[in-house]
Coordinates of C-alpha atoms in Angstrom, one line a residue:
X1 CA 11.1 6.5 -23.8
X2 CA 13.5 4.8 -21.4
X3 CA 12.6 4.3 -17.7
X4 CA 14.7 3.1 -14.8
X5 CA 12.9 0.8 -12.3
X6 CA 14.4 0.3 -8.8
X7 CA 13.8 -3.1 -7.3
X8 CA 12.7 -6.3 -9.1
X9 CA 10.3 -8.0 -6.7
X10 CA 7.2 -6.1 -8.0
X11 CA 8.4 -5.8 -11.6
X12 CA 6.4 -8.7 -12.9
X13 CA 3.2 -6.8 -12.0
X14 CA 3.9 -4.2 -14.7
X15 CA 6.2 -5.8 -17.2
X16 CA 3.3 -6.5 -19.5
X17 CA 2.2 -2.8 -19.3
X18 CA 5.7 -1.5 -19.9
X19 CA 6.0 -3.6 -23.0
X20 CA 2.6 -2.6 -24.3
X21 CA 3.7 1.0 -24.2
X22 CA 7.0 0.2 -26.0
X23 CA 9.0 1.6 -23.1
X24 CA 12.7 0.6 -22.8
X25 CA 13.1 -0.8 -19.4
X26 CA 16.3 -0.5 -17.2
X27 CA 16.2 -2.1 -13.8
X28 CA 18.6 -1.9 -10.8
X29 CA 18.7 -4.5 -8.1
X30 CA 21.0 -5.2 -5.2
X31 CA 20.4 -9.0 -5.0
X32 CA 21.8 -10.9 -8.0
X33 CA 19.5 -13.8 -7.1
X34 CA 16.3 -11.8 -7.0
X35 CA 13.2 -12.7 -9.0
X36 CA 12.1 -11.2 -12.3
X37 CA 15.7 -10.2 -13.4
X38 CA 14.9 -11.9 -16.8
X39 CA 12.1 -9.5 -17.6
X40 CA 13.5 -6.0 -18.2
X41 CA 15.6 -5.0 -21.3
X42 CA 18.6 -4.2 -19.1
X43 CA 19.5 -5.1 -15.5
X44 CA 22.3 -3.7 -13.3
X45 CA 23.3 -5.2 -10.0
X46 CA 24.3 -2.4 -7.7
X47 CA 25.1 -2.0 -4.0
X48 CA 22.3 -1.3 -1.5
X49 CA 21.4 2.3 -1.4
X50 CA 20.4 4.9 -4.0
X51 CA 23.8 5.9 -5.3
X52 CA 24.0 2.9 -7.7
X53 CA 20.5 3.6 -9.2
X54 CA 21.4 7.3 -9.5
X55 CA 24.6 6.5 -11.4
X56 CA 22.8 4.0 -13.7
X57 CA 20.1 6.6 -14.4
X58 CA 22.7 9.2 -15.5
X59 CA 24.8 6.7 -17.5
X60 CA 21.7 5.3 -19.3
X61 CA 20.2 8.8 -19.8
X62 CA 16.8 7.6 -18.7
X63 CA 13.7 9.8 -19.0
X64 CA 12.4 9.1 -15.5
X65 CA 12.8 6.8 -12.4
X66 CA 10.2 4.6 -10.9
X67 CA 11.1 3.0 -7.6
X68 CA 9.2 -0.3 -7.0
X69 CA 9.9 -0.7 -3.3
X70 CA 7.2 -2.2 -1.1
X71 CA 9.0 -2.0 2.3
X72 CA 9.5 1.0 4.5
X73 CA 13.3 1.2 5.4
X74 CA 14.6 2.3 2.0
X75 CA 11.9 5.0 1.4
X76 CA 13.8 7.8 3.1
X77 CA 16.9 7.1 0.9
X78 CA 14.6 7.1 -2.1
X79 CA 13.1 10.4 -1.1
X80 CA 16.5 12.1 -0.7
X81 CA 17.6 10.7 -4.0
X82 CA 14.4 12.0 -5.6
X83 CA 15.1 15.6 -4.4
X84 CA 18.7 15.5 -5.5
X85 CA 18.1 13.9 -9.0
X86 CA 15.1 16.2 -9.8
X87 CA 16.9 19.4 -8.7
X88 CA 20.3 18.7 -10.1
X89 CA 19.6 16.6 -13.2
X90 CA 16.0 17.3 -14.0
X91 CA 15.0 13.6 -14.1
X92 CA 11.6 13.0 -12.6
X93 CA 11.4 10.4 -9.8
X94 CA 7.9 9.0 -9.2
X95 CA 8.1 8.6 -5.4
X96 CA 7.3 10.5 -2.2
X97 CA 9.5 13.3 -1.1
X98 CA 11.4 13.7 2.2
X99 CA 8.7 15.5 4.2
X100 CA 6.0 12.9 3.3
X101 CA 8.2 9.9 4.1
X102 CA 9.3 11.4 7.4
X103 CA 5.6 12.0 8.4
X104 CA 4.4 8.6 7.4
X105 CA 7.3 6.3 8.3
X106 CA 6.9 6.9 12.0
X107 CA 3.5 6.2 13.6
X108 CA 3.9 8.8 16.2
X109 CA 4.6 11.5 13.7
X110 CA 1.7 10.3 11.6
X111 CA -0.6 10.7 14.7
X112 CA 0.6 14.2 15.2
X113 CA 0.1 14.9 11.4
X114 CA -3.5 13.7 11.6
X115 CA -4.2 16.0 14.6
X116 CA -2.6 18.9 12.8
X117 CA -4.8 18.6 9.7
X118 CA -8.0 17.8 11.7
X119 CA -8.4 14.1 10.8
X120 CA -9.8 11.9 13.5
X121 CA -7.5 9.2 14.8
X122 CA -7.8 6.9 17.9
X123 CA -6.9 8.4 21.2
X124 CA -3.3 7.5 22.1
X125 CA -0.4 7.9 24.5
X126 CA 3.4 7.6 24.3
X127 CA 4.4 5.3 27.1
X128 CA 7.9 4.9 28.6
X129 CA 6.6 2.5 31.3
X130 CA 3.4 0.5 31.9
X131 CA 2.6 2.7 34.9
X132 CA 1.9 5.7 32.6
X133 CA -1.1 4.0 31.0
X134 CA -4.3 6.0 31.2
X135 CA -6.4 4.5 28.4
X136 CA -9.0 1.8 29.1
X137 CA -8.4 -1.8 28.0
X138 CA -8.1 -3.2 25.5
X139 CA -5.4 -1.1 24.0
X140 CA -3.1 -1.5 21.0
X141 CA 0.7 -1.3 21.6
X142 CA 3.0 -0.4 18.7
X143 CA 6.5 0.7 17.9
X144 CA 7.0 4.0 16.1
X145 CA 8.4 2.2 13.0
X146 CA 7.5 -1.1 11.4
X147 CA 5.0 -2.6 8.9
X148 CA 2.9 -5.7 8.3
X149 CA 1.8 -6.0 11.9
X150 CA 5.4 -6.2 13.2
X151 CA 5.8 -5.4 17.0
X152 CA 2.0 -4.9 17.5
X153 CA 0.2 -6.3 20.5
X154 CA -3.4 -6.0 21.6
X155 CA -3.2 -5.7 25.4
X156 CA -6.3 -6.7 27.5
X157 CA -4.6 -6.3 30.9
X158 CA -1.7 -4.6 32.7
X159 CA 0.0 -8.0 32.6
X160 CA 0.0 -7.8 28.8
X161 CA 1.4 -4.3 28.9
X162 CA 4.2 -5.3 31.2
X163 CA 5.0 -8.3 29.0
X164 CA 5.3 -5.9 26.0
X165 CA 7.7 -3.8 28.0
X166 CA 9.9 -6.8 28.6
X167 CA 10.9 -6.5 24.9
X168 CA 10.6 -2.7 24.3
X169 CA 11.6 0.4 26.2
X170 CA 8.6 2.5 25.1
X171 CA 5.4 2.2 23.1
X172 CA 2.8 4.0 21.1
X173 CA -0.4 3.0 22.9
X174 CA -3.8 3.7 21.3
X175 CA -7.4 2.7 22.1
X176 CA -8.6 -0.4 20.4
X177 CA -11.4 0.3 17.9
X178 CA -14.0 -2.3 17.5
X179 CA -15.2 -2.2 13.9
X180 CA -14.4 -2.5 10.2
X181 CA -10.9 -2.3 8.7
X182 CA -10.7 -0.4 5.5
X183 CA -7.8 0.4 3.0
X184 CA -7.8 2.9 0.2
X185 CA -5.2 3.9 -2.4
X186 CA -4.7 7.5 -3.4
X187 CA -2.6 8.4 -6.5
X188 CA -0.8 11.8 -6.6
X189 CA 1.3 13.5 -9.1
X190 CA 2.3 17.2 -9.5
X191 CA -0.5 18.4 -7.1
X192 CA -3.3 16.2 -8.6
X193 CA -4.8 13.5 -6.4
X194 CA -7.4 10.9 -6.9
X195 CA -8.8 8.5 -4.3
X196 CA -9.8 5.1 -5.6
X197 CA -12.6 2.9 -4.2
X198 CA -12.1 1.8 -0.6
X199 CA -11.5 -1.9 0.2
X200 CA -13.0 -3.8 3.1
X201 CA -10.4 -5.9 5.0
X202 CA -12.7 -7.5 7.7
X203 CA -13.5 -6.7 11.3
X204 CA -11.0 -6.0 14.0
X205 CA -10.3 -8.9 16.4
X206 CA -8.8 -9.0 19.8
X207 CA -6.5 -11.8 18.5
X208 CA -5.0 -9.4 16.1
X209 CA -5.5 -11.6 13.0
X210 CA -3.1 -10.6 10.3
X211 CA -4.6 -9.0 7.2
X212 CA -3.0 -11.7 4.9
X213 CA -5.2 -14.3 6.6
X214 CA -8.5 -12.5 6.1
X215 CA -10.9 -12.5 3.2
X216 CA -11.1 -9.0 1.7
X217 CA -13.7 -7.5 -0.6
X218 CA -14.2 -4.5 -2.9
X219 CA -15.8 -2.1 -3.0
X220 CA -16.1 -1.6 0.7
X221 CA -19.8 -2.1 1.8
X222 CA -20.2 -1.4 5.5
X223 CA -23.6 -0.6 7.0
X224 CA -23.6 3.1 8.0
X225 CA -20.4 4.1 6.3
X226 CA -20.4 6.4 3.3
X227 CA -17.5 5.5 1.0
X228 CA -17.4 9.2 -0.1
X229 CA -16.3 10.1 3.4
X230 CA -13.5 7.6 3.2
X231 CA -12.4 8.9 -0.2
X232 CA -12.7 12.6 0.9
X233 CA -10.7 11.9 4.1
X234 CA -8.0 10.0 2.2
X235 CA -7.8 12.8 -0.4
X236 CA -7.4 15.4 2.4
X237 CA -4.5 13.4 3.9
X238 CA -2.7 13.0 0.5
X239 CA -3.3 16.6 -0.4
X240 CA -1.6 17.7 2.9
X241 CA 1.3 15.3 2.4
X242 CA 1.8 17.1 -1.0
X243 CA 3.9 14.5 -2.7
X244 CA 4.0 12.1 -5.6
X245 CA 3.2 8.4 -6.1
X246 CA 1.0 5.9 -4.3
X247 CA -0.5 6.6 -0.8
X248 CA -2.1 3.6 0.9
X249 CA -4.2 4.5 3.9
X250 CA -5.7 2.3 6.6
X251 CA -8.9 3.4 8.4
X252 CA -11.2 1.9 11.0
X253 CA -15.0 2.5 11.1
X254 CA -16.8 2.1 14.4
X255 CA -20.5 1.5 13.9
X256 CA -21.1 2.0 17.6
X257 CA -19.7 5.5 17.5
X258 CA -20.5 6.1 13.8
X259 CA -16.9 7.4 13.5
X260 CA -14.2 6.9 10.9
X261 CA -10.7 6.8 12.3
X262 CA -7.4 7.2 10.4
X263 CA -4.9 4.6 11.4
X264 CA -1.8 5.0 9.2
X265 CA -0.6 5.9 5.7
X266 CA 2.2 4.4 3.6
X267 CA 4.0 6.0 0.7
X268 CA 4.6 2.8 -1.3
X269 CA 2.8 0.0 -3.2
X270 CA 0.6 -1.9 -0.9
X271 CA -1.1 -5.3 -0.4
X272 CA -4.6 -4.3 -1.5
X273 CA -3.5 -3.1 -4.9
X274 CA -4.9 -6.2 -6.7
X275 CA -8.3 -5.7 -5.1
X276 CA -8.3 -2.1 -6.1
X277 CA -7.5 -3.0 -9.7
X278 CA -10.1 -5.7 -9.7
X279 CA -12.7 -3.4 -8.3
X280 CA -12.2 -0.3 -10.5
X281 CA -9.8 -1.2 -13.3
X282 CA -7.1 1.2 -12.2
X283 CA -3.8 -0.4 -11.5
X284 CA -1.7 1.8 -9.2
X285 CA 1.6 0.4 -10.3
X286 CA 0.7 1.0 -14.0
X287 CA -0.2 4.6 -13.0
X288 CA 3.3 5.1 -11.7
X289 CA 4.5 4.3 -15.3
X290 CA 1.9 6.7 -16.6
X291 CA 3.3 9.4 -14.3
X292 CA 6.8 8.8 -15.5
X293 CA 5.7 8.9 -19.1
X294 CA 3.8 12.2 -18.5
X295 CA 0.4 10.5 -19.2
X296 CA -1.2 10.7 -15.8
X297 CA -4.4 12.7 -15.5
X298 CA -7.5 12.7 -13.4
X299 CA -9.8 13.0 -16.4
X300 CA -8.2 9.9 -18.0
X301 CA -8.6 7.9 -14.8
X302 CA -12.3 9.0 -14.5
X303 CA -12.9 7.9 -18.1
X304 CA -11.4 4.5 -17.4
X305 CA -13.1 3.7 -14.0
X306 CA -14.9 0.4 -14.0
X307 CA -17.3 -1.0 -11.4
X308 CA -17.0 -4.6 -10.3
X309 CA -17.4 -6.8 -7.2
X310 CA -14.2 -8.4 -6.1
X311 CA -12.7 -10.6 -3.4
X312 CA -9.3 -11.7 -2.3
X313 CA -8.9 -15.1 -0.6
X314 CA -5.8 -16.7 1.0
X315 CA -5.3 -20.2 -0.4
X316 CA -1.8 -21.3 0.3
X317 CA -0.9 -22.9 -3.0
X318 CA -3.2 -22.3 -6.0
X319 CA -4.3 -25.4 -8.0
X320 CA -7.2 -24.1 -10.0
X321 CA -7.6 -23.1 -13.7
X322 CA -4.7 -21.5 -15.6
X323 CA -4.5 -17.8 -15.8
X324 CA -4.3 -16.1 -19.2
X325 CA -1.3 -14.1 -20.3
X326 CA -0.4 -11.6 -19.0
X327 CA -1.0 -13.4 -15.8
X328 CA -0.9 -10.2 -13.6
X329 CA -3.4 -8.3 -15.7
X330 CA -7.2 -8.0 -15.2
X331 CA -7.4 -6.9 -18.8
X332 CA -7.2 -10.5 -19.8
X333 CA -8.5 -12.2 -16.7
X334 CA -11.3 -12.2 -14.2
X335 CA -8.9 -13.5 -11.6
X336 CA -5.2 -13.1 -10.7
X337 CA -3.0 -15.3 -8.5
X338 CA -0.3 -13.6 -6.5
X339 CA 2.0 -14.1 -3.6
X340 CA 4.8 -16.5 -2.9
X341 CA 4.4 -20.3 -2.9
X342 CA 2.6 -21.5 0.2
X343 CA 1.1 -18.0 0.8
X344 CA -0.7 -17.4 -2.5
X345 CA -3.9 -15.5 -2.8
X346 CA -6.5 -15.3 -5.5
X347 CA -8.1 -12.0 -6.3
X348 CA -11.2 -12.4 -8.4
X349 CA -13.9 -10.1 -9.9
X350 CA -17.3 -10.2 -11.5
X351 CA -20.1 -7.9 -12.4
X352 CA -22.5 -9.1 -9.7
X353 CA -22.2 -10.8 -6.3
X354 CA -23.8 -13.9 -7.7
X355 CA -21.3 -14.2 -10.5
X356 CA -18.5 -13.6 -8.1
X357 CA -19.6 -16.4 -5.9
X358 CA -19.8 -18.8 -8.8
X359 CA -16.3 -17.8 -10.0
X360 CA -14.8 -18.3 -6.5
X361 CA -16.4 -21.8 -6.3
X362 CA -14.7 -22.7 -9.6
X363 CA -11.3 -21.3 -8.4
X364 CA -11.0 -22.8 -5.0

């Protein structure tokens, strides 16, 4: 089997798995100085956009295409390419379709989508000026598009709102939820969906602490919250998006109100994927390969589910014990180091909380 992968930045996460399945790998990348270009069997440097990857896919006669894109802007181009290539050439593209990307790439559309399918989301307004604000402080101000905390501000006063409008002409304004931050991955392919264990990302703060700077744990264990509710809600969202690939969803749980709130959903690989893999043994990126190879099934995932305690800790630069090969695989390791130099993180797992604490002490 021959697969085309689009984008090299995440390829080292799955190179070991692709090789273990004897898959011939072809990769396209627009940056000739990008990382991981030495790993695939063939690499083609192409212009930005999806025309280059499409032409390479046809020229190389690949069996399927797996986009490995972890940022939002290219996703709509990928979605349009998916629909064209699948319809005209019969080549499967393991990615979200146009409708799903359009609903999830804009936070306002996502809010409307949640309301349409009956999923609870924080109260919100669309503001074109500070004077329109009706919600009580504190509130969260966002732009319709953006990821990774970009252009988000927690406003505690009207002065904060006016300051935000010095930079932006409008804003999505939603009530600030005091509580627990939760992420969950859902895998979907050809109408089948499975929600993996939820991950705990810490408590909300008025300072707006970035998720990369928080210690995260898996599985999610929050007093009063039933993880089955998180999985059921995430499944409902993915089912209504009716698309393929990885869905990463963010939720908030308010213990005061005993309410789970849906915040946003992304149709791409996400930052908690290492924790999910550590917690349950299912690697979402490897499952994209399985989808492309026609080997994805809910029963298979159910049979392979594992149960571990895990944590992810930001460390800057890792100086602990060496990781076994393959370095990005929990099949050979009880911990994985990931992230760029200066911003590295360690994700570790064990079969009990006590064993996990001892492992973390050894690593950091």
